[in-house]
mmCIF file of C-alpha atoms in Angstrom:
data_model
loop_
_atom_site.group_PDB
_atom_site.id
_atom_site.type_symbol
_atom_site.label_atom_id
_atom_site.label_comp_id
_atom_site.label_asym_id
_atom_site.label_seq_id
_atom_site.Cartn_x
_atom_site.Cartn_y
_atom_site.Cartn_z
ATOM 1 C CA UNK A 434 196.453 40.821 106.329
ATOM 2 C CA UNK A 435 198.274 43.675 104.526
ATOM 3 C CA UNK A 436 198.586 43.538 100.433
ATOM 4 C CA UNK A 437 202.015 44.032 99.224
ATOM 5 C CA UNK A 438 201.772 45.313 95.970
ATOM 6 C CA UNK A 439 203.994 43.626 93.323
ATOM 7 C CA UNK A 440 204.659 45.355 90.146
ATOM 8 C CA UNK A 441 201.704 44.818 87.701
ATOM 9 C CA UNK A 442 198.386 43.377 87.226
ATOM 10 C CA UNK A 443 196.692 41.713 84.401
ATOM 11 C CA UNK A 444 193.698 43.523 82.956
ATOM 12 C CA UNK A 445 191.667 42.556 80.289
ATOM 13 C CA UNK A 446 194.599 40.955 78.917
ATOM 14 C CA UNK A 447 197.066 43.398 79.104
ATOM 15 C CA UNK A 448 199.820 43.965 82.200
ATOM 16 C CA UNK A 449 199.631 47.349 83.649
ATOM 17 C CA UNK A 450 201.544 49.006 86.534
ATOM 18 C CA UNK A 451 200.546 47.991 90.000
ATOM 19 C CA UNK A 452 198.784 51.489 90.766
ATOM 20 C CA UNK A 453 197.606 52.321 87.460
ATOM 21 C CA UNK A 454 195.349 49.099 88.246
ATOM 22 C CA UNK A 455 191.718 51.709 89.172
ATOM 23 C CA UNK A 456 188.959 51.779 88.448
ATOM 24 C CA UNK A 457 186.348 54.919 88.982
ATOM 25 C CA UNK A 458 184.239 55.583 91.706
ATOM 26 C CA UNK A 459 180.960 55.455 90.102
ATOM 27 C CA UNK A 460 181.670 52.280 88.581
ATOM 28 C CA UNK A 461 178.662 50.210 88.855
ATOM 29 C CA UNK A 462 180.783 47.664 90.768
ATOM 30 C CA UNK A 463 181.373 50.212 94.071
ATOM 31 C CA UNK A 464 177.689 51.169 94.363
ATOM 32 C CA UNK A 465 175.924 47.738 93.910
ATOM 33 C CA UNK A 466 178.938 45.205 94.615
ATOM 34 C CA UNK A 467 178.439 43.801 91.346
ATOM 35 C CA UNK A 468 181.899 41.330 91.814
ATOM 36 C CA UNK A 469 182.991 38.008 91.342
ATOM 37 C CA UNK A 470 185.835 37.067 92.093
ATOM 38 C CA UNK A 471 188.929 33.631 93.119
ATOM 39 C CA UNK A 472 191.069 33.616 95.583
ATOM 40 C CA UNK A 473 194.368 30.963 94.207
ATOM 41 C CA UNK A 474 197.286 29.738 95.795
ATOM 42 C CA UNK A 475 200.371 29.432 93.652
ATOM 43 C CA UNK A 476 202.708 26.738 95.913
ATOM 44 C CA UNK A 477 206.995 26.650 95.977
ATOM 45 C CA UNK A 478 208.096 22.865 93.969
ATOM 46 C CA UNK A 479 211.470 22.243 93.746
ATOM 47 C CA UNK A 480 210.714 22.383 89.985
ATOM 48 C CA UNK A 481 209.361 26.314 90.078
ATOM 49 C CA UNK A 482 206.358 27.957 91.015
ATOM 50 C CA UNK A 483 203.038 26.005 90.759
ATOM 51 C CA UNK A 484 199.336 26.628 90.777
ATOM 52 C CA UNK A 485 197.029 25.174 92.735
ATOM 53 C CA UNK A 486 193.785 23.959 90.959
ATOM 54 C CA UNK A 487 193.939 26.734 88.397
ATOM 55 C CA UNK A 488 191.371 25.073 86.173
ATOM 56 C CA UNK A 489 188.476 24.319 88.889
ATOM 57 C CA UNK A 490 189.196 28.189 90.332
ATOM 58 C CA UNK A 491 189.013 29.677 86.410
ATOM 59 C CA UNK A 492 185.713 27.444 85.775
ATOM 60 C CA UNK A 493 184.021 28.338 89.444
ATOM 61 C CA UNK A 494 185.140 32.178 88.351
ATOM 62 C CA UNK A 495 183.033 31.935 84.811
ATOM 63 C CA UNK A 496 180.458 29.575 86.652
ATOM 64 C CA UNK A 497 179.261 33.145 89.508
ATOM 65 C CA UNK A 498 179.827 35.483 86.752
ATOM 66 C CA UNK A 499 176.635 33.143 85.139
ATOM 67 C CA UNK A 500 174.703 32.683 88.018
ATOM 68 C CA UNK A 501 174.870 36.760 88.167
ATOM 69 C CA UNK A 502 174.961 37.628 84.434
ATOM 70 C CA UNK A 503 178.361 38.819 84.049
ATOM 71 C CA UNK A 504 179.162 38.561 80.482
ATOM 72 C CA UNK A 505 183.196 37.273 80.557
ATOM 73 C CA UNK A 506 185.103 37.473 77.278
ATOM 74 C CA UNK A 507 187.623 35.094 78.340
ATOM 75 C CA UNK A 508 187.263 31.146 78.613
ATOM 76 C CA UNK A 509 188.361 29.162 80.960
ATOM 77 C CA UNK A 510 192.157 28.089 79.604
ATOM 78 C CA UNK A 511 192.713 32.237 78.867
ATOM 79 C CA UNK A 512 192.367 32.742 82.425
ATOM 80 C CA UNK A 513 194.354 30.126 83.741
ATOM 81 C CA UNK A 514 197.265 32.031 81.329
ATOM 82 C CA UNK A 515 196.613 35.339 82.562
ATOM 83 C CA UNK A 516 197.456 33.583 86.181
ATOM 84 C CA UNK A 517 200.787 32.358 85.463
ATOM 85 C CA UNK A 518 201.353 35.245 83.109
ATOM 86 C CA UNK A 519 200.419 37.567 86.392
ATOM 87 C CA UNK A 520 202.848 34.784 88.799
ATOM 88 C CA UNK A 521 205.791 35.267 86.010
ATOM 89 C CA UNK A 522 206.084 38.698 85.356
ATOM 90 C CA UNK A 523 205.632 39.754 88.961
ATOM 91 C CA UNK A 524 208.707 36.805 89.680
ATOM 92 C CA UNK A 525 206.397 36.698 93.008
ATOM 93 C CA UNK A 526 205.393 33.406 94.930
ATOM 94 C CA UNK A 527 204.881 31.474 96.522
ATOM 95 C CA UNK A 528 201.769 33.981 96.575
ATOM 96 C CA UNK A 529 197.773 34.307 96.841
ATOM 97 C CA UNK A 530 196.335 35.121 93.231
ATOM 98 C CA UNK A 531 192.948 37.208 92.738
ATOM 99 C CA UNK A 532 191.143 36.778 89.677
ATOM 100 C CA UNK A 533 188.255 39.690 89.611
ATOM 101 C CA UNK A 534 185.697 39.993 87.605
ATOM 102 C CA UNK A 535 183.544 43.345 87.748
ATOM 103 C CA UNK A 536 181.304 45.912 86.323
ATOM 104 C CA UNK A 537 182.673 48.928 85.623
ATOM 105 C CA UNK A 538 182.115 52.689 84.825
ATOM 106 C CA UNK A 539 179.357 53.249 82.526
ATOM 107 C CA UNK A 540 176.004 53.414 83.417
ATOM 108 C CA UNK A 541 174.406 53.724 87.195
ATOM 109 C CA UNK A 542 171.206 51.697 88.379
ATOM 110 C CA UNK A 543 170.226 48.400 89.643
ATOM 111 C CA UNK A 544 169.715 46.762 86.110
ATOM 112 C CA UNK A 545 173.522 47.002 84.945
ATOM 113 C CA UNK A 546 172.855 47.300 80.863
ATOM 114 C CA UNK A 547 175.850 48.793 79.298
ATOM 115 C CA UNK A 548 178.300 48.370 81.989
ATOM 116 C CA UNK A 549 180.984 47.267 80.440
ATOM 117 C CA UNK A 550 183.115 44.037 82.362
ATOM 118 C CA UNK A 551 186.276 44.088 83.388
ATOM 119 C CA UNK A 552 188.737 41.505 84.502
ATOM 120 C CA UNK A 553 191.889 41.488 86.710
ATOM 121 C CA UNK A 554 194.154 39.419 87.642
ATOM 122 C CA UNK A 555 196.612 40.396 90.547
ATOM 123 C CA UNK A 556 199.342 38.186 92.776
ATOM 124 C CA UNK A 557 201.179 39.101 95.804
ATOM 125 C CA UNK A 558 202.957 37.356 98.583
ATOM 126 C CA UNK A 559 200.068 35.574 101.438
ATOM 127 C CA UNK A 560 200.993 34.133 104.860
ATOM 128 C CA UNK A 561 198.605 31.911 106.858
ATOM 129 C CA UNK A 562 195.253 33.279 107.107
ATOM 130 C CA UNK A 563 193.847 32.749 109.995
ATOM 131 C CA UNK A 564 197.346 32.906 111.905
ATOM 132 C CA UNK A 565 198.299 30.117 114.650
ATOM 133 C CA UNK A 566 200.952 27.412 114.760
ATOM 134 C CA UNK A 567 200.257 24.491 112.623
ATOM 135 C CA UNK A 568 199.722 21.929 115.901
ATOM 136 C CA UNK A 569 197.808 24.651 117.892
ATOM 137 C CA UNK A 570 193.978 24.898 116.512
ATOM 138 C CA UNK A 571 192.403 28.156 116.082
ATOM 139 C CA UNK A 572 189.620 28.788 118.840
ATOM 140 C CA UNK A 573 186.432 29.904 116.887
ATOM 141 C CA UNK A 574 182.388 30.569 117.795
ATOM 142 C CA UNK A 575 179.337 30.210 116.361
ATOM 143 C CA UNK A 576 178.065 33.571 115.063
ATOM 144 C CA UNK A 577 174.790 35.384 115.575
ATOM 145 C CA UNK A 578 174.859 36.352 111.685
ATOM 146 C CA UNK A 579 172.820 33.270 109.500
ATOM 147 C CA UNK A 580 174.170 32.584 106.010
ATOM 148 C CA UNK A 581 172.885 33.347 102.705
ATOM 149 C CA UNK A 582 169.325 31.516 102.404
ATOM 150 C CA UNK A 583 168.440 30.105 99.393
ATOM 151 C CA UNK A 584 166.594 32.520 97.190
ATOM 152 C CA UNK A 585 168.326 35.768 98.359
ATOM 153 C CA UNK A 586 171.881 35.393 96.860
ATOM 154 C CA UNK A 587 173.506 32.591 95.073
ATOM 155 C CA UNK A 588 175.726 31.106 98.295
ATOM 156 C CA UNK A 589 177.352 28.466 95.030
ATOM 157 C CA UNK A 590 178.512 31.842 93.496
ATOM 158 C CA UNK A 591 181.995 33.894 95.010
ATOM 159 C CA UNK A 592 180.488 36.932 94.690
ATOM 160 C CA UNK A 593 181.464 40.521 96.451
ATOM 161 C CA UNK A 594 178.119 40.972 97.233
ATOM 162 C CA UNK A 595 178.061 37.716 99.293
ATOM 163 C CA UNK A 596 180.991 38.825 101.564
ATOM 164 C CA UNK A 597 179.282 41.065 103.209
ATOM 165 C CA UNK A 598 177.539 38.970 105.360
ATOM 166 C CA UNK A 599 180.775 37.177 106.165
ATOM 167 C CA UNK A 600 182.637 40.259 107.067
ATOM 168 C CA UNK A 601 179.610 40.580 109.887
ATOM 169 C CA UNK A 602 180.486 37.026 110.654
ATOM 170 C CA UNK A 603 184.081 37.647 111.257
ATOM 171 C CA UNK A 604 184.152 41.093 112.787
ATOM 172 C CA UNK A 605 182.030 39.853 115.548
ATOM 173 C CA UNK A 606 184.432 36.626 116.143
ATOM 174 C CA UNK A 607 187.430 39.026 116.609
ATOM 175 C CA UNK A 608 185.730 41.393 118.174
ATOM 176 C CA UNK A 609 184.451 38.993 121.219
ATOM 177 C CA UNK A 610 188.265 37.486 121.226
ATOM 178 C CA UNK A 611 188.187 34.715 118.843
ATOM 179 C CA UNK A 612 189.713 33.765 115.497
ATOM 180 C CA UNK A 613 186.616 33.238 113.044
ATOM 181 C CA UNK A 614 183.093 32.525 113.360
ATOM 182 C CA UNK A 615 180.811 29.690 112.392
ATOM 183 C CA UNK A 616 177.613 30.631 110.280
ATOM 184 C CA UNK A 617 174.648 28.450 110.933
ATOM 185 C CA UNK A 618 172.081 28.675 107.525
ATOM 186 C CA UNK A 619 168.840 30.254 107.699
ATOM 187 C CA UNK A 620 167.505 26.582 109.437
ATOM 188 C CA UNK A 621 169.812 26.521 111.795
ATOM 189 C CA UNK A 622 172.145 24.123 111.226
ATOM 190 C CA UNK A 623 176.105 24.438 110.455
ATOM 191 C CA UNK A 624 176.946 25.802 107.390
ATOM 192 C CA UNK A 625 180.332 27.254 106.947
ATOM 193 C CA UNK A 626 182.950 30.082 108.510
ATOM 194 C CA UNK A 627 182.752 33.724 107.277
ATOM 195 C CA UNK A 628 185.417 32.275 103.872
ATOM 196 C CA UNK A 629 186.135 28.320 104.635
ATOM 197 C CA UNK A 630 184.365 25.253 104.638
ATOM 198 C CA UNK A 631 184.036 23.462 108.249
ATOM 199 C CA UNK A 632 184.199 19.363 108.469
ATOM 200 C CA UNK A 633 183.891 17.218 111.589
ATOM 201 C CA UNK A 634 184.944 14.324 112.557
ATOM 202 C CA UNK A 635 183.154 12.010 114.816
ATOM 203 C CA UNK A 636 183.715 8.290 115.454
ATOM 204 C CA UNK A 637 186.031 8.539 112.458
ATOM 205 C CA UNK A 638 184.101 9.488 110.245
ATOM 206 C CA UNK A 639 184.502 12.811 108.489
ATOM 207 C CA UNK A 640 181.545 14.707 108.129
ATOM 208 C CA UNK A 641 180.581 17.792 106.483
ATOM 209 C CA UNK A 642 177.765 19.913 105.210
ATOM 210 C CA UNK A 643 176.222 19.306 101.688
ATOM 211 C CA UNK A 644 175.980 22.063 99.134
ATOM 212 C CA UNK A 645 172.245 22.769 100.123
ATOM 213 C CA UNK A 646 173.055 24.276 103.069
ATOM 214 C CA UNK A 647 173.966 27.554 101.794
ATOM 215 C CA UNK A 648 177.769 26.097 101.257
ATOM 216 C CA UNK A 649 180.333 27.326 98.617
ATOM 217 C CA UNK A 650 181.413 24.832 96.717
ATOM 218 C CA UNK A 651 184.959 24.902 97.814
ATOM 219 C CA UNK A 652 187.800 23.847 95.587
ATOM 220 C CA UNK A 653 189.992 22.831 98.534
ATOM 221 C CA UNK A 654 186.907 21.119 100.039
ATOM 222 C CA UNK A 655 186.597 18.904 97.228
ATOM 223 C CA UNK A 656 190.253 18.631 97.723
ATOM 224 C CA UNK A 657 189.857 17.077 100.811
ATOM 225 C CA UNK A 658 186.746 14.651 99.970
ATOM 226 C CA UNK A 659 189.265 12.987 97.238
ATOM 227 C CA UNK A 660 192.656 12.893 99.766
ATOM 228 C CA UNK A 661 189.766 11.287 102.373
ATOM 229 C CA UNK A 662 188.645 9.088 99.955
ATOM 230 C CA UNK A 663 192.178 7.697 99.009
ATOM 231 C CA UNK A 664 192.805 7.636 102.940
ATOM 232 C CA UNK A 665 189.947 5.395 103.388
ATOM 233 C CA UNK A 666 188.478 7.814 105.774
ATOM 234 C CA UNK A 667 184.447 7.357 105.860
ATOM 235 C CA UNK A 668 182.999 10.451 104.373
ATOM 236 C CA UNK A 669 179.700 11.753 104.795
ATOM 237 C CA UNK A 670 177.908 15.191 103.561
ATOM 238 C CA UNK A 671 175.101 15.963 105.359
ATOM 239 C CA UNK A 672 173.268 18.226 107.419
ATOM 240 C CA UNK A 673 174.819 19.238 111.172
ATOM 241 C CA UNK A 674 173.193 20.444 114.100
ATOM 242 C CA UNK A 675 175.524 22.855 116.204
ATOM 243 C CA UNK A 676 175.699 20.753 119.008
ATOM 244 C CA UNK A 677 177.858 18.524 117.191
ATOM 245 C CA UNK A 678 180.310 20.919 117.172
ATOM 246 C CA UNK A 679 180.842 20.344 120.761
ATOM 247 C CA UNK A 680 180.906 16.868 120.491
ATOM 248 C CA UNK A 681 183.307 16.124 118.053
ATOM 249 C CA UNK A 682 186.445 14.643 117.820
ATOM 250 C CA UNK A 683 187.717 16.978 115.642
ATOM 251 C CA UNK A 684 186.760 19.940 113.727
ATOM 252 C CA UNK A 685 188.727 22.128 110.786
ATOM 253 C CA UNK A 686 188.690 24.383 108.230
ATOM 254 C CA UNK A 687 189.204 24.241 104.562
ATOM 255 C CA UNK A 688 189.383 26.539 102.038
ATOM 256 C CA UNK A 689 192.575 28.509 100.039
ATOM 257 C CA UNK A 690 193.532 31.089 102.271
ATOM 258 C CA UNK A 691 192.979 28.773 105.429
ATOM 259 C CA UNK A 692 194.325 25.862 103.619
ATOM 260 C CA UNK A 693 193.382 22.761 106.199
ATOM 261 C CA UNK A 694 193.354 24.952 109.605
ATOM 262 C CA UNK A 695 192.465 22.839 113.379
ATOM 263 C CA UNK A 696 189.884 24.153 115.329
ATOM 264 C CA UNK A 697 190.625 23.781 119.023
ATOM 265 C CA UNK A 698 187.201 25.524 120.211
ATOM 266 C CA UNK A 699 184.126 26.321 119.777
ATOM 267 C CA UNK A 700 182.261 28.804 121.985
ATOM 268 C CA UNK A 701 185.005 28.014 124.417
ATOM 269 C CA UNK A 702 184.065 24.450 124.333
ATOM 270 C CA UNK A 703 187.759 22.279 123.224
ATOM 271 C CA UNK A 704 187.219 20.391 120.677
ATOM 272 C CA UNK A 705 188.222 16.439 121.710
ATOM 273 C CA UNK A 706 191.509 16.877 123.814
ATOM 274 C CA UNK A 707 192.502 20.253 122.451
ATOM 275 C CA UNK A 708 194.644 18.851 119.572
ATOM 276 C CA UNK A 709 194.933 18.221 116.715
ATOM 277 C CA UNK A 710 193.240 15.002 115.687
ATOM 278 C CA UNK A 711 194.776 11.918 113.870
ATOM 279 C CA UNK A 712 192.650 12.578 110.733
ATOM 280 C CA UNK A 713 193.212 16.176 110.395
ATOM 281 C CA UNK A 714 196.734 15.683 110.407
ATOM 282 C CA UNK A 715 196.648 12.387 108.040
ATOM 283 C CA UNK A 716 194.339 15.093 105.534
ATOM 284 C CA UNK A 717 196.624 18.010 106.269
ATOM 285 C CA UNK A 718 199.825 16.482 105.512
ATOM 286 C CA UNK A 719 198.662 14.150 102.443
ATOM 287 C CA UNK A 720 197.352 18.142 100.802
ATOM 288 C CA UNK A 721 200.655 19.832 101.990
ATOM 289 C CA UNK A 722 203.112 16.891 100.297
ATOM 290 C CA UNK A 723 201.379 17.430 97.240
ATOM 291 C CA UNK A 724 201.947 21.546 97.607
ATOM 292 C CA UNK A 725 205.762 21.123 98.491
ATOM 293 C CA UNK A 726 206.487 18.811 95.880
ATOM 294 C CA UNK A 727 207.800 15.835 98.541
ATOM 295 C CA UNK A 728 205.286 13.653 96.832
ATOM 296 C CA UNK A 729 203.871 13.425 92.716
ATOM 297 C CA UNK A 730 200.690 15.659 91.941
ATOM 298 C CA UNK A 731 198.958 12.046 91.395
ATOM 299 C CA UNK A 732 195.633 13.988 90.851
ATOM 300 C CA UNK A 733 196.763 16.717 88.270
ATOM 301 C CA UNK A 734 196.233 19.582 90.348
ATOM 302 C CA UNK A 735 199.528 21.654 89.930
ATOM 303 C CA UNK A 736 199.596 24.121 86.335
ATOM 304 C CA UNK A 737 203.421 24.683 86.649
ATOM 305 C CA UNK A 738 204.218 28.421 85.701
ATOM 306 C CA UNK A 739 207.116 28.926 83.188
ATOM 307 C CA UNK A 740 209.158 31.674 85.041
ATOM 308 C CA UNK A 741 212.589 33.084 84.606
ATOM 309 C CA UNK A 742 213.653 34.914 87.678
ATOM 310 C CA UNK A 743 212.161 34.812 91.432
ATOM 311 C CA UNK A 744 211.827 38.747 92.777
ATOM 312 C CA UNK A 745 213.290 39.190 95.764
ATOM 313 C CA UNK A 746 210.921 40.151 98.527
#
């Protein structure tokens, strides 16, 4: 999906034009991918521009910049400011937010002493990921690429470095014709897509992978754990085989670019009848009142963003 550049981005807590925004290339960050980094949705209320989860996405960014030794000299609530600073003074959204966190220009070599950090924050307008109407489904397949194992890279941190092996994952779904792939972990059994969480239901029950399995903790999949729970849908984390895949009811994404996304197939296999399921949509539409404003943010997930003026797109 294209980026339209707005007019500025936050860096290390100052705004700065939109293309003076560089950074060199023998920063430390371009050789070794030494990145972390949030992807944020910032929703439309009839109230103003709001953003979704800010705190969990600020903590999870400071949380991989520790698993990888990233010193950060922001905290958590500085962050979540630079955010709706970035949302305000762009007048941009609704909109996709990236908070990046990198090593920079200083020194080259595996062992990164006296690199210094920087930190960005950038917003620009974001359509539906992974593209489809909302009743359709997305048809996906189960990838020849395994996930992260344990011991090789942190799969709980969002780190550059980690993408990687989901851009393999997804250039070989669109490349044999489908939408996304489906990474099993290094034992074989379902882990995630190349940048979502996957959950399945079966016998209504919603089931999905536990964080062992190489998962990212996703923000929107704890999301959807708490609207299940409130639903009184049965939910269970544990680990899948791939066959299930074909047998369920349902399947669908999560995650904040993909938001709750159907999947209508799997290795050309529909998924139940080829629609979307009853508990999908009962999930889907509880997560999307909530991001329109039609009903309260019961769970205190919205940081409103003080904002004068909308730009016009």
């Amino acid at each position: 999906m294209p980026v339209q550049a707005t007019a500025n981005i936050w860096h290390n807590g100052k705004l700065v034009p939109w293309e003076k925004a560089t950074i060199h290339v023998m920063s430390h960050v371009v050789h070794y991918g030494s990145a972390v980094f949030e992807g944020v949705r910032c929703y439309e209320l009839p109230t103003g521009p709001a953003i979704f989860r800010a705190q969990e996405h600020a903590q999870r960014l400071l949380d991989s910049a520790k698993i990888y030794r990233i010193p950060v000299s922001y905290n958590r609530q500085q962050l979540v400011d630079a955010m709706c600073e970035i949302v305000a003074a762009n007048g941009v959204w609704p909109c996709y937010i990236r908070p990046l966190i990198v090593r920079g220009y200083g020194e080259l070599g595996v062992h990164p002493a006296g690199v210094p950090t920087e930190c960005y924050v950038g917003n620009f307008p974001w359509g539906k990921y992974l593209g489809g109407s909302a009743d359709a489904g997305v048809d996906v397949c189960v990838s020849s690429w395994t996930r992260l194992a344990p011991n090789t890279l942190p799969a709980m941190a969002k780190a550059g470095a980690n993408y990687m092996n989901s851009q393999l994952i997804k250039m070989e779904a669109v490349a044999n014709g489908y939408v996304e792939g489906i990474a099993l972990d290094s034992n074989g059994f379902v882990c995630e897509g190349s940048g979502e969480n996957i959950f399945v239901v079966r016998g209504g029950k919603l089931i999905t992978p536990p964080l062992g399995n190489s998962v990212l903790p996703g923000i929107t999949r704890d999301s959807v754990l708490t609207v299940a729970a409130e639903l009184k849908i049965p939910v269970i984390e544990q680990i899948l085989p791939r066959e299930i895949l074909y047998l369920a009811d349902e399947v669908f994404f999560s995650g904040t670019a993909a938001e709750v996304t159907p999947i209508r197939s799997v290795d050309k296999i529909t998924v139940g009848d080829g629609s979307v399921g009853p508990i999908t949509r009962a999930i889907r539409s509880e997560l999307f009142s909530i991001f329109n404003g039609s009903k309260p943010d019961r769970y205190n997930w919205l940081t409103p963003v003080p904002v004068a003026q909308k730009t016009k797109a």
